[in-house]
Coordinates of C-alpha atoms in Angstrom, one line a residue:
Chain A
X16 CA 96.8 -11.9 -41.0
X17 CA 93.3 -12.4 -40.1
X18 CA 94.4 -11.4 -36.1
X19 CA 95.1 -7.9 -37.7
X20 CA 91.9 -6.5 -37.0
X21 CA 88.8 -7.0 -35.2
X22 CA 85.1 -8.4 -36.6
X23 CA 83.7 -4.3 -35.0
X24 CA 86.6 -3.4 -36.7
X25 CA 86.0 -4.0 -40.0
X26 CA 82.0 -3.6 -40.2
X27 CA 82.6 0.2 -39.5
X28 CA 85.2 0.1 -42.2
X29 CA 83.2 -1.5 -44.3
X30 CA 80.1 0.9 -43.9
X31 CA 82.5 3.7 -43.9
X32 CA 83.6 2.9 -47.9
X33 CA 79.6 2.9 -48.9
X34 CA 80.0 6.8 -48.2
X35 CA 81.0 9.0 -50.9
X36 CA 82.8 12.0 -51.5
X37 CA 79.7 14.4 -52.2
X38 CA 76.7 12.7 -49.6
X39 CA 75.2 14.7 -47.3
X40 CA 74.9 11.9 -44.5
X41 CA 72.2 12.0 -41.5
X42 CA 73.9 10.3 -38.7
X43 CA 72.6 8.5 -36.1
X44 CA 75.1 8.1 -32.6
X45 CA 77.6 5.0 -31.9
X46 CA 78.0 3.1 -34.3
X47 CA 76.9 5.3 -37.2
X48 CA 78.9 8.2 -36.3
X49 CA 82.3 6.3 -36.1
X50 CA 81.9 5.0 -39.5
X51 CA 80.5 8.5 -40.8
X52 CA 83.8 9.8 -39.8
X53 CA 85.9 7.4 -40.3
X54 CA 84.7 8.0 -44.2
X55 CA 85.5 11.6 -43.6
X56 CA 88.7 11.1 -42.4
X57 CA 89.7 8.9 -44.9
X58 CA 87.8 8.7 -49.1
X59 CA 85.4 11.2 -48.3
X60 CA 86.8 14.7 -47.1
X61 CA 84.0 16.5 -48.3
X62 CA 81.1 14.6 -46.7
X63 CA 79.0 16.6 -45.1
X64 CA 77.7 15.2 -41.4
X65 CA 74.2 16.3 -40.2
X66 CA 73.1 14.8 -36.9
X67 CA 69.6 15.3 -35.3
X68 CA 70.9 18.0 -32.7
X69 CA 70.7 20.3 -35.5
X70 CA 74.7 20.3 -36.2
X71 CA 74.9 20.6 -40.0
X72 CA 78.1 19.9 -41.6
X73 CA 80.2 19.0 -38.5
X74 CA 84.1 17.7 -38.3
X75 CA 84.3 16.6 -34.3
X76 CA 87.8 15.2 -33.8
X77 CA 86.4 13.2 -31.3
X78 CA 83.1 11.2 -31.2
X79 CA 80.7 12.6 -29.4
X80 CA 79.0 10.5 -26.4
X81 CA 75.3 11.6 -27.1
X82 CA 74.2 13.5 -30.2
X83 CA 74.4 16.9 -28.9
X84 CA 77.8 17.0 -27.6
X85 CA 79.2 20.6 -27.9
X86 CA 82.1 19.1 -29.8
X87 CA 79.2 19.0 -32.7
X88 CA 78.6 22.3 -32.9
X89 CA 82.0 24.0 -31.9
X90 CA 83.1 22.6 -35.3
X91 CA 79.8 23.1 -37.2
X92 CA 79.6 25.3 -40.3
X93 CA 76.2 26.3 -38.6
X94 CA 73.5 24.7 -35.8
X95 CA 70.2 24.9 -36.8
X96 CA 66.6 24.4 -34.4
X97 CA 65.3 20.8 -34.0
X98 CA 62.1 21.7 -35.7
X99 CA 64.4 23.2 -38.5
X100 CA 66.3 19.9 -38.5
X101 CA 63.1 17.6 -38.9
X102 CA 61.1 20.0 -41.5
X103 CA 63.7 21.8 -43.5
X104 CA 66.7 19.6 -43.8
X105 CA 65.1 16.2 -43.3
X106 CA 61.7 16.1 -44.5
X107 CA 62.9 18.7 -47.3
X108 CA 64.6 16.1 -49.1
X109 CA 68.0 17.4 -48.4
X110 CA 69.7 14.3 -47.1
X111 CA 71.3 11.7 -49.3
X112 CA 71.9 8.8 -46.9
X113 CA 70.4 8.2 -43.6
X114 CA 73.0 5.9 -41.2
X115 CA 70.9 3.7 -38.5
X116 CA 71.8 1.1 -36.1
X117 CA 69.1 -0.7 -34.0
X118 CA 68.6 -3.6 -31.5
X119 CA 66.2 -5.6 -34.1
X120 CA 66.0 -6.0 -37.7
X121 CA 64.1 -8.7 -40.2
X122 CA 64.8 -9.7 -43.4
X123 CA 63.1 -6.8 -45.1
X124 CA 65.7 -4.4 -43.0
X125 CA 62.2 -2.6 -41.3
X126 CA 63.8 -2.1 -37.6
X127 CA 62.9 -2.3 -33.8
X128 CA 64.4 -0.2 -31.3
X129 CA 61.1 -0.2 -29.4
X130 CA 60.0 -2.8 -27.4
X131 CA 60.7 -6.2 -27.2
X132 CA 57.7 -8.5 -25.9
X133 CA 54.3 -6.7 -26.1
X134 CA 54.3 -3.4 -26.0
X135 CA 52.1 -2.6 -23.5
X136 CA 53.5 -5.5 -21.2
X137 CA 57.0 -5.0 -22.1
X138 CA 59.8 -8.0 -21.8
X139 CA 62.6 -5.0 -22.6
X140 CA 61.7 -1.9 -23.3
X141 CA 64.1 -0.2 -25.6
X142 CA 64.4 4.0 -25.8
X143 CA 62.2 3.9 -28.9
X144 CA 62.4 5.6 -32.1
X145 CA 63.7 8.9 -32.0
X146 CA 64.5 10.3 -35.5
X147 CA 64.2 7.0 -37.3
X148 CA 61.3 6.5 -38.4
X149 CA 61.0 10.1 -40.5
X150 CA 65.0 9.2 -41.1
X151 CA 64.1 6.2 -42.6
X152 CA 61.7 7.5 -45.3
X153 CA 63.1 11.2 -45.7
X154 CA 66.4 10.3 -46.8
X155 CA 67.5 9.5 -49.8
X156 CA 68.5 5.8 -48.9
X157 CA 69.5 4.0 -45.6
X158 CA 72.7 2.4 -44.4
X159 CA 72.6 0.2 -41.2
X160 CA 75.3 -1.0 -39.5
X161 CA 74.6 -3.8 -36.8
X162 CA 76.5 -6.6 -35.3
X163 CA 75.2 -10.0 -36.1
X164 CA 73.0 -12.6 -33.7
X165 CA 70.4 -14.5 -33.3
X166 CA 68.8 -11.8 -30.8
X167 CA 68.9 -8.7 -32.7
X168 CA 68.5 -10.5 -36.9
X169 CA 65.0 -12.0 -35.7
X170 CA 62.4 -13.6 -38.2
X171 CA 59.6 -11.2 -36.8
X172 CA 59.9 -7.6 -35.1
X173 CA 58.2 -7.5 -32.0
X174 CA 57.4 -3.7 -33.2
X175 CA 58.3 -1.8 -36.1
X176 CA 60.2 1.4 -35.5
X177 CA 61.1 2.4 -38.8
X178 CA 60.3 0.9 -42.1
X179 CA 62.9 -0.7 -44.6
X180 CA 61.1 -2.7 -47.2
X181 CA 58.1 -2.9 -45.3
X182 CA 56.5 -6.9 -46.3
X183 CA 59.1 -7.1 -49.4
X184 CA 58.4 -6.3 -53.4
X185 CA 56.6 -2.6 -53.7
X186 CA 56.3 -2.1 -50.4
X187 CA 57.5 1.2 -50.1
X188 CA 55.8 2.7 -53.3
X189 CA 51.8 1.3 -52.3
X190 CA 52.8 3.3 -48.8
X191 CA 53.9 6.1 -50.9
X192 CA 57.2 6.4 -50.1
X193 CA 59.3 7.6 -52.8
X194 CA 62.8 6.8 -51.5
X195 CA 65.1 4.0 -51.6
X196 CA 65.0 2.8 -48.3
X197 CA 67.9 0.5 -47.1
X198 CA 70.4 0.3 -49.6
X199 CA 73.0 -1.5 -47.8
X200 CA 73.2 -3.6 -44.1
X201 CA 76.8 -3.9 -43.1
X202 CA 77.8 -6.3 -40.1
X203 CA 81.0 -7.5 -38.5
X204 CA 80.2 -10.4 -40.6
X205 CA 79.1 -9.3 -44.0
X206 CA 77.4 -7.3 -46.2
X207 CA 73.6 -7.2 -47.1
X208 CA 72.0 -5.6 -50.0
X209 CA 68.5 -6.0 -50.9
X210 CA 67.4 -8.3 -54.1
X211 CA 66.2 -5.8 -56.4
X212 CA 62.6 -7.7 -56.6
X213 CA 61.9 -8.9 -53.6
X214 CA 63.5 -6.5 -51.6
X215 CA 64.8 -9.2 -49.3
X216 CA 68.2 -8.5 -47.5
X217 CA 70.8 -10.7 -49.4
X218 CA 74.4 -11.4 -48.4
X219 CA 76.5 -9.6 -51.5
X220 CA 79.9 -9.6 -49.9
X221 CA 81.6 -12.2 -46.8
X222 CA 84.2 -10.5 -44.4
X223 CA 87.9 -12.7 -44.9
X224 CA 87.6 -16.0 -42.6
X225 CA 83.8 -15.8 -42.2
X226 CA 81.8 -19.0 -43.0
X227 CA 78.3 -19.2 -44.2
X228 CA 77.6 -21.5 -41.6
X229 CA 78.7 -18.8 -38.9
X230 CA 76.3 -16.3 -40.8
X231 CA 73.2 -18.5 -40.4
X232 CA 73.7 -19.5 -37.1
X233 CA 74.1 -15.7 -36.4
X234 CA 70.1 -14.7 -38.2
X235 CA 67.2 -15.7 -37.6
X236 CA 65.9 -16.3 -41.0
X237 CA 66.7 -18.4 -43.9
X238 CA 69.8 -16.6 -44.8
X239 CA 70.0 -16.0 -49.1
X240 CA 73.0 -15.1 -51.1
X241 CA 73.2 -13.4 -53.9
X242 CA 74.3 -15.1 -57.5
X243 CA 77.9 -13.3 -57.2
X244 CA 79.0 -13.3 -53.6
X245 CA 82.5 -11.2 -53.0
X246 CA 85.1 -11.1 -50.2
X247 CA 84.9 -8.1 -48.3
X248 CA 88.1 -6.4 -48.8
X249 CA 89.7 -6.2 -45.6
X250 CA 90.9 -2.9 -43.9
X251 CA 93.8 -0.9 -45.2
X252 CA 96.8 -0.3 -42.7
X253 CA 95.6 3.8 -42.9
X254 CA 91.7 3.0 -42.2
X255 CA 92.8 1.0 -39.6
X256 CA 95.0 3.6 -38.2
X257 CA 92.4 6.6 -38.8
X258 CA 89.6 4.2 -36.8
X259 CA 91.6 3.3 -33.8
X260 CA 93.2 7.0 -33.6
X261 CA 89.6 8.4 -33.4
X262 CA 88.9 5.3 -30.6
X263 CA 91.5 6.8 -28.6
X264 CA 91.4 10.2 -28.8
X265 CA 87.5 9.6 -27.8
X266 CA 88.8 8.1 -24.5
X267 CA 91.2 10.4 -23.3
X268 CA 88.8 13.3 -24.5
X269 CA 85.7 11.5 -21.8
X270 CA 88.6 10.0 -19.9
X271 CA 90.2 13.2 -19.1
X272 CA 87.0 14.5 -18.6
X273 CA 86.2 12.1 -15.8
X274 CA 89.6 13.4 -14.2
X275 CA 88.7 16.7 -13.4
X276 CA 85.7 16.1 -11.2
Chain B
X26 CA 57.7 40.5 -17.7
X27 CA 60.2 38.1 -16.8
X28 CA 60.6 38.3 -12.9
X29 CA 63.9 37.2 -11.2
X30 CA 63.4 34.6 -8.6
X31 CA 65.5 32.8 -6.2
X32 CA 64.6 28.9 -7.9
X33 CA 62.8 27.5 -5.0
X34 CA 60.3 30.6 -5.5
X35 CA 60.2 30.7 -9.4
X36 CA 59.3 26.4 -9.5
X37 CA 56.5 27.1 -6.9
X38 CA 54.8 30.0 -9.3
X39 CA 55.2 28.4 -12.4
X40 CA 54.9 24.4 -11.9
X41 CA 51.9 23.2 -10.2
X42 CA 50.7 19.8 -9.6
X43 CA 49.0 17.9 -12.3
X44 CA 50.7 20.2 -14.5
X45 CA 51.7 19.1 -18.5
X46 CA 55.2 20.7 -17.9
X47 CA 58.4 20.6 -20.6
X48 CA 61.5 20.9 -19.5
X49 CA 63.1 20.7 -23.0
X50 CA 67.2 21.3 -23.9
X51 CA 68.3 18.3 -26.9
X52 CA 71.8 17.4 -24.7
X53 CA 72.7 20.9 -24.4
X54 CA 71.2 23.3 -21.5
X55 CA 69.2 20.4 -19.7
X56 CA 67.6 22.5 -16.6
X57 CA 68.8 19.5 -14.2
X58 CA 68.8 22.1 -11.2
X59 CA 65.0 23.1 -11.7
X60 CA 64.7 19.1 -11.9
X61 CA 65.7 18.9 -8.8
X62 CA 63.9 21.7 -7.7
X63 CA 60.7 20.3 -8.7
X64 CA 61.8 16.9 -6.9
X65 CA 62.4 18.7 -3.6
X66 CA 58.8 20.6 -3.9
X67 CA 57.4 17.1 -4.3
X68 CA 55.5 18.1 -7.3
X69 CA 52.6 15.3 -8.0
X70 CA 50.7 13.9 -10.6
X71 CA 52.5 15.4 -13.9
X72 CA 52.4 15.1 -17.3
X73 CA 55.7 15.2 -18.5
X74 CA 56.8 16.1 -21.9
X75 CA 59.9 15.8 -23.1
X76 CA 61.6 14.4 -26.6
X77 CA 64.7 12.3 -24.6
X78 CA 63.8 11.8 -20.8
X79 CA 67.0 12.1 -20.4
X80 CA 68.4 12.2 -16.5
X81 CA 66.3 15.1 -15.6
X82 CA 62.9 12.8 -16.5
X83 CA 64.6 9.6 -14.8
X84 CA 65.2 11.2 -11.8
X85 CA 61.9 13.2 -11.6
X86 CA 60.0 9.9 -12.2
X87 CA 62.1 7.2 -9.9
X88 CA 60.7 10.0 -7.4
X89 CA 57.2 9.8 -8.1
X90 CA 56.9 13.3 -9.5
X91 CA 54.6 11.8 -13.0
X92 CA 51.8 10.0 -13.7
X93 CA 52.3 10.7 -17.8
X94 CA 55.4 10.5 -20.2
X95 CA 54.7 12.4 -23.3
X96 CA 58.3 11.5 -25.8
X97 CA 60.3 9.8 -28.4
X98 CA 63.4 8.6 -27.2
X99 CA 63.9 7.4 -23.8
X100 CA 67.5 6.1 -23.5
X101 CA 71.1 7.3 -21.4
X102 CA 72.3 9.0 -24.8
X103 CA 75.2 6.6 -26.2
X104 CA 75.2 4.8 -22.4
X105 CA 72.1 2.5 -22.7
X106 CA 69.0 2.6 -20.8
X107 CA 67.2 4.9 -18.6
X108 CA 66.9 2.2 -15.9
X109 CA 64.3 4.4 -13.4
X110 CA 62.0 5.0 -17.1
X111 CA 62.3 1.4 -17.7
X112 CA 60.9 0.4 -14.0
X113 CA 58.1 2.5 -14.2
X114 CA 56.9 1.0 -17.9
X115 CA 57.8 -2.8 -17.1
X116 CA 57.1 -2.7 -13.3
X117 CA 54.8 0.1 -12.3
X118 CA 57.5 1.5 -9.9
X119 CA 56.9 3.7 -7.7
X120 CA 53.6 4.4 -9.7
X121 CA 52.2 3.0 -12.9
X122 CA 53.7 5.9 -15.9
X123 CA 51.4 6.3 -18.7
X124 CA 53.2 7.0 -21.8
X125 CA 52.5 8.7 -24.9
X126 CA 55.3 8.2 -27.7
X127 CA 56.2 10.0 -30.9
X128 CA 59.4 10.3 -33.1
X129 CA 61.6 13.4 -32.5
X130 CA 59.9 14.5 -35.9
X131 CA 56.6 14.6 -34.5
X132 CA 57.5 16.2 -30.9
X133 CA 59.3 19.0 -33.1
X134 CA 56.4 19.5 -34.9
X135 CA 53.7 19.6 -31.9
X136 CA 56.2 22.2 -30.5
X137 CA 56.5 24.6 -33.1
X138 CA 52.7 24.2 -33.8
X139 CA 52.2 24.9 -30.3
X140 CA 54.1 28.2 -30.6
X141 CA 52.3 28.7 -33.5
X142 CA 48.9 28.8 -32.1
X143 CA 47.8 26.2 -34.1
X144 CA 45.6 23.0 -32.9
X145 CA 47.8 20.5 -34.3
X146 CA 51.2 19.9 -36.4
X147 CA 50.9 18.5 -40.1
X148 CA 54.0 16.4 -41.8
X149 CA 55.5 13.8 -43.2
X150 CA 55.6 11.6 -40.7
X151 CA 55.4 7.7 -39.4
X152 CA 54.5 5.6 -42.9
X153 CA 55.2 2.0 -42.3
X154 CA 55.6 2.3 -38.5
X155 CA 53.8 0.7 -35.7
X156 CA 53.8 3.7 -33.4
X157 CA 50.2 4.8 -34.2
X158 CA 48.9 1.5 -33.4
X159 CA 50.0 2.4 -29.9
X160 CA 49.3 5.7 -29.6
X161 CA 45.7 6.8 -30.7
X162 CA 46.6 10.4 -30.8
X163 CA 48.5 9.9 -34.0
X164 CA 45.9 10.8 -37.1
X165 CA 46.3 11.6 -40.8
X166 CA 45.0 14.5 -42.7
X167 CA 44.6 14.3 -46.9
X168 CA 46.4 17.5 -47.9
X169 CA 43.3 19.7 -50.0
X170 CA 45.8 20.1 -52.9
X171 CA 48.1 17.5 -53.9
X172 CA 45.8 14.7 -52.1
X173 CA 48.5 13.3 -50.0
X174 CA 48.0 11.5 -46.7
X175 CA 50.0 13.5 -44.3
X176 CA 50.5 12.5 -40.5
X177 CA 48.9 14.8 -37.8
X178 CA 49.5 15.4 -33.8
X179 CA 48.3 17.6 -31.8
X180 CA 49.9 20.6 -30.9
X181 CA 51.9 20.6 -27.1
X182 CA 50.5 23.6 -25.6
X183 CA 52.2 22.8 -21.8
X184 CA 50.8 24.4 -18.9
X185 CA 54.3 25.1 -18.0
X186 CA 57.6 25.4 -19.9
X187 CA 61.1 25.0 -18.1
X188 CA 64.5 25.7 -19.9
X189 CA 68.2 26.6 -18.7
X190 CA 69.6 29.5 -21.5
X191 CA 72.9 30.8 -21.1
X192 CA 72.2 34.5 -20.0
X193 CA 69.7 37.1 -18.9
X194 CA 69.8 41.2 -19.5
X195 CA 68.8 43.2 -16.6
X196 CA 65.6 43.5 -18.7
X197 CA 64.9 40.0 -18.6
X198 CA 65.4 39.0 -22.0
X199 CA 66.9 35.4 -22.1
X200 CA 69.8 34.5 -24.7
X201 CA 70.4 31.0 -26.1
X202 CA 73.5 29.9 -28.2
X203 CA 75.0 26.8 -29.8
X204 CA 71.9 23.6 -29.9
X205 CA 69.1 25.0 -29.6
X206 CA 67.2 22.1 -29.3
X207 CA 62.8 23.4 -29.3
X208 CA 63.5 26.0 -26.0
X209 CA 62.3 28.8 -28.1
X210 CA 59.2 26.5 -29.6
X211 CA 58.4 25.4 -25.6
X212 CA 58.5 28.5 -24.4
X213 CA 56.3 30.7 -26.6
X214 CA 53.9 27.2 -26.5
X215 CA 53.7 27.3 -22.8
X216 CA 51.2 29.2 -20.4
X217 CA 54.0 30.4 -18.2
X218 CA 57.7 29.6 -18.5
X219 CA 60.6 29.3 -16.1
X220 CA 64.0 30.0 -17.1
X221 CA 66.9 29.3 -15.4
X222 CA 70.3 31.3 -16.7
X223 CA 74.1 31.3 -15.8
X224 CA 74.0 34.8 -15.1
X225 CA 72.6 38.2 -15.6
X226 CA 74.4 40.8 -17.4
X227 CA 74.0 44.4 -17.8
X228 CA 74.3 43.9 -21.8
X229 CA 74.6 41.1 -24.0
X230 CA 77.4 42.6 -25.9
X231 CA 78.4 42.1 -28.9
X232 CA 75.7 39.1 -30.5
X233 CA 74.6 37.9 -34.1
X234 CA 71.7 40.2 -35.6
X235 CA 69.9 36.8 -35.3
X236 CA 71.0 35.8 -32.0
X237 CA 68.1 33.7 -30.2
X238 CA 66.3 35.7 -27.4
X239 CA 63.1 35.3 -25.6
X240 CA 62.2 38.5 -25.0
X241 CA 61.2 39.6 -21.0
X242 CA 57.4 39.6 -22.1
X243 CA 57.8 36.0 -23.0
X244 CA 59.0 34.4 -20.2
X245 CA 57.0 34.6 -16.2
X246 CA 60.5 33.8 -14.4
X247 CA 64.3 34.1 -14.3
X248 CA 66.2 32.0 -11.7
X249 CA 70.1 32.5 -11.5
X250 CA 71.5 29.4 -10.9
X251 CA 75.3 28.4 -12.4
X252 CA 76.0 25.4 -13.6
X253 CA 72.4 24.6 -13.8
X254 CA 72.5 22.3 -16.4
X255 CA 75.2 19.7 -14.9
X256 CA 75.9 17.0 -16.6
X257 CA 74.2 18.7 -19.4
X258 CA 76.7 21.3 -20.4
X259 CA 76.3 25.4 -20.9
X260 CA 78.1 26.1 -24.5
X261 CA 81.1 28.9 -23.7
X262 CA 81.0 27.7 -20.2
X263 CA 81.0 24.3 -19.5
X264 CA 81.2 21.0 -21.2
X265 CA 79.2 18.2 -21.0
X266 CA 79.7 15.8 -18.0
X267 CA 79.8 12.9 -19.8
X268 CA 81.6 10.4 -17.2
X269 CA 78.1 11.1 -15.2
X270 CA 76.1 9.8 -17.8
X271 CA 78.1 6.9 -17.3
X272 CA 78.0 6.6 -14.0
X273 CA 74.7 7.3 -13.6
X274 CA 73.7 4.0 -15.2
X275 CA 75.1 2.3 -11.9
X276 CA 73.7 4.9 -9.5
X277 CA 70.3 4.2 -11.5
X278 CA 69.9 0.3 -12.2
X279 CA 68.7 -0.5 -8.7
X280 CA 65.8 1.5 -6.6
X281 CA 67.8 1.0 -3.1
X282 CA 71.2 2.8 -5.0
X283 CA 69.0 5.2 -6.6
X284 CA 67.2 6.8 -3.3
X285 CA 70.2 6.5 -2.0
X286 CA 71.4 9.1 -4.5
X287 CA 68.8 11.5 -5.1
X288 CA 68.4 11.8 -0.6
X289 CA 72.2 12.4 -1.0
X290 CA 72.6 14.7 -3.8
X291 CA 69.3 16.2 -4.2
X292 CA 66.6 16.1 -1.6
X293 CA 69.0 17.4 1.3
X294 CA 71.0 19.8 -1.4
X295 CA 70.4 23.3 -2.6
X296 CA 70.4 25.3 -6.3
X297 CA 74.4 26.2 -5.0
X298 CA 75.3 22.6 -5.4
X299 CA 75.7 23.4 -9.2
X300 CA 77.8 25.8 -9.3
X301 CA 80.5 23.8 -7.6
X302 CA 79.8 20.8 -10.0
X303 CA 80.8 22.5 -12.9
X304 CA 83.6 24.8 -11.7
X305 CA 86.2 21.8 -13.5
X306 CA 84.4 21.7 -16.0
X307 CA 84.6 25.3 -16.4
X308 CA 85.8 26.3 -20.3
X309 CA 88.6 29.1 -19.5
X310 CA 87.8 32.4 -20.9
X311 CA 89.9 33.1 -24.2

């Protein structure tokens, strides 16, 4: 039973079904974007997918590679400028749900996809922020999907990129920020939401077969649980199918691809 | 008015050394073969500005070709890293790169104010993030009627601006369809502008009432080159390379490999090189 799918398998499932029918979703690349249409494909037919390119409302039947893939805008219902993207659509307050990965997250959900070491004497440096930190505090509230470890759930960012609930509590109000921030932090182990006071990311639901043991020795904080703590359902035979279908037509759409040249 | 160049010609009048030069396309219409054209000129001592460095900025700074990185997201788009980027920041190689970095929100902004003829760009921009403690030019302003503290850059006003567009009229006017990206922003930001096109028509046909031109007045020069934006991709003609982006994170991740590549592919190659990249990739008319 518990061979039946994999641990990536299920945390994209699993961020797919926070997704509903009627969001208008701001979509970040990888892992983001198979979940985002996995929901489309699957509860939420009439979600519509904006990602940073300018793409509004787009249905690719494959996933694209980087964000601007033409596949984005061949099935657009229209492509707007970058600048339009950022200032009209984004910063406009049009966006329900933002969906982010990143390489580093704390217990507050605030993100690094920066640096890691100093940043001016770099130990990695990552490709930075990119839309996420305007993402982060333009839309509506925030998704993340991430897999689990000691690397990436750290006790302290080496840099914030993007804010989540800052230093905890009413962070994000005494900034001035009037959205929700992250609302939800799915991983191929479980599912985080914050505590509504302290804002701190607390494990609501466990994936079947996962211990709590395996979850702490996978973060690098005290890990807390909330009073009520469910088992995440685990993946229907169809959201299984719809995932793994859209996995393989991705390849043979960049596979073939590689073939002509 | 536009002038029609061969590329070698139009990259000597427009990009200079110790230029600020953008060479702008989000994915789509990358001008990889001015790139390389710049590259083979052995430009010196730029200022690059970009918002995702992309290939194009990987390559032209493994080479030597920057001294600055003006941007806000410097990865291989759903590959990883840009591995010649990386060297340059962690190691200094071949030259220490000084880098300026933003969000995507803020470079869109500085763009359009740019075009704009303003001094700087005013939005809602980088609350809670550490990205102005590293990079001074990143200010606030109190808005005069509501009181809010709004984030400020200045505005890119690039010495030079560098895109790849789809087609030119004999008049020199420039069409751009499908992502857009901030070409049109760049352009009418820059002092003098290159664009590079897949062809020149006699008419552009049959086009939305608000397709995106530059008009000939806008731009200093046209260079034909097909295929110009391999492995970025040319909506209605070619699709995006994406095995290269792959591969190029191989070709990349070690200096020796990397020279290797660009003496191979670019530095002893010409603009026709593109053309016969893309001819598989080549999207058969309807």
């Amino acid at each position: 039973m518990s061979a039946a799918y994999k641990p990536n398998e299920i945390m994209t499932i699993a961020a797919a079904r926070a997704l509903r029918n009627e969001d208008v979703c701001f979509v970040g690349i990888g892992m983001p974007s198979a979940a985002s249409n996995v929901a489309r494909l699957t509860h939420a037919p009439g979600i519509t997918l904006i990602y940073e390119s300018g793409t509004v409302a787009t249905k690719p039947t494959v996933l694209p590679l980087s964000i601007g893939d033409g596949e984005l805008c061949d099935t657009a219902l229209t492509t707007v400028s970058v600048p339009e993207m950022f200032r009209y659509w984004l910063q406009g307050g049009r966006i329900t749900v933002g969906f982010l990965g990143g390489a580093q997250i704390d217990k507050y959900a605030n993100l690094n996809t920066t640096v890691v070491g100093p940043y001016d004497k770099p130990k990695v440096r990552l490709p930075g922020g990119g839309g996420a930190p305007e993402i982060a505090n333009s839309c509506g509230e925030i998704f993340i999907i991430m897999a689990q470890g000691k690397r990436g759930f750290v006790g302290k960012l080496d840099f914030v990129t993007s804010l989540g609930h800052g230093e905890g509590g009413k962070h994000r109000e005494k900034l001035g920020v009037k959205t929700k921030g992250p609302t939800r932090l799915v991983t191929d182990l479980c599912i985080f939401e914050p505590d509504p006071e302290t804002k701190e990311m607390t494990v609501v639901s466990i994936h079947p077969g996962v211990t709590r043991e395996q979850i702490q020795d996978n973060t690098g904080w005290q890990v807390r649980y909330a009073n009520k703590v469910a088992e995440t359902a685990p993946p229907t035979a169809q959201e299984l199918d719809v995932l793994r279908e859209l996995h393989a037509r991705t390849a043979r759409a960049h596979g073939e691809a590689a073939q002509k040249e | 008015m536009s002038r029609v160049l061969s590329l070698a010609e139009a990259v000597e009048s427009v990009v200079r050394d110790g230029d600020t030069v953008s060479m702008e396309g989000f994915t789509h219409l990358i001008p990889h073969a001015a790139g390389h054209e710049v590259i083979r000129q052995g430009r010196k001592h730029l200022t690059l500005i970009r918002m995702t460095p992309d290939l194009i900025y990987d390559q032209m700074i493994g080479m030597g070709c920057a001294d600055r990185l003006v941007f806000s997201w410097g990865g291989n788009p759903g590959v990883g890293s840009l591995h010649r980027l990386r060297d340059a920041i962690e190691n200094g190689w071949p030259h220490k790169l000084e880098i300026e970095e933003h969000s995507h929100a803020a470079m869109a902004n500085a763009y359009e104010a740019g075009a704009a003829g303003l001094p700087c760009a005013v939005f809602r921009g980088y609350i809670g993030t550490d990205l102005p403690k590293v990079n001074p030019k990143i200010k606030s302003i109190t808005c005069p009627y509501t009181g809010e503290k709004l984030a400020t850059v200045p505005a890119h006003r690039p010495d030079a601006a560098v895109i790849h567009a789809l087609k030119a009229d004999r008049e020199g006017n420039v069409l751009l369809e499908g992502i857009l990206g901030v070409q049109k922003e760049a352009v009418l930001a820059a002092k003098r502008s290159l664009v590079t096109v897949e062809e020149v028509v006699d008419d552009f046909g049959p086009r939305s009432l608000n397709a995106c031109i530059l008009p000939s007045w806008t731009v200093s020069a046209i260079a034909v080159v097909p295929g110009g934006a391999f492995p970025s991709y040319a909506q209605g003609y070619y699709t995006r390379f994406n095995a290269f982006y792959k591969e190029w994170d191989g070709i990349s991740r070690e200096r020796d490999s990397f020279l290797a590549w660009m003496k191979e592919n670019v530095l002893g190659k010409t603009p026709d090189v593109f053309a016969a990249h893309v001819r598989a990739l080549r999207i058969a008319a309807e």
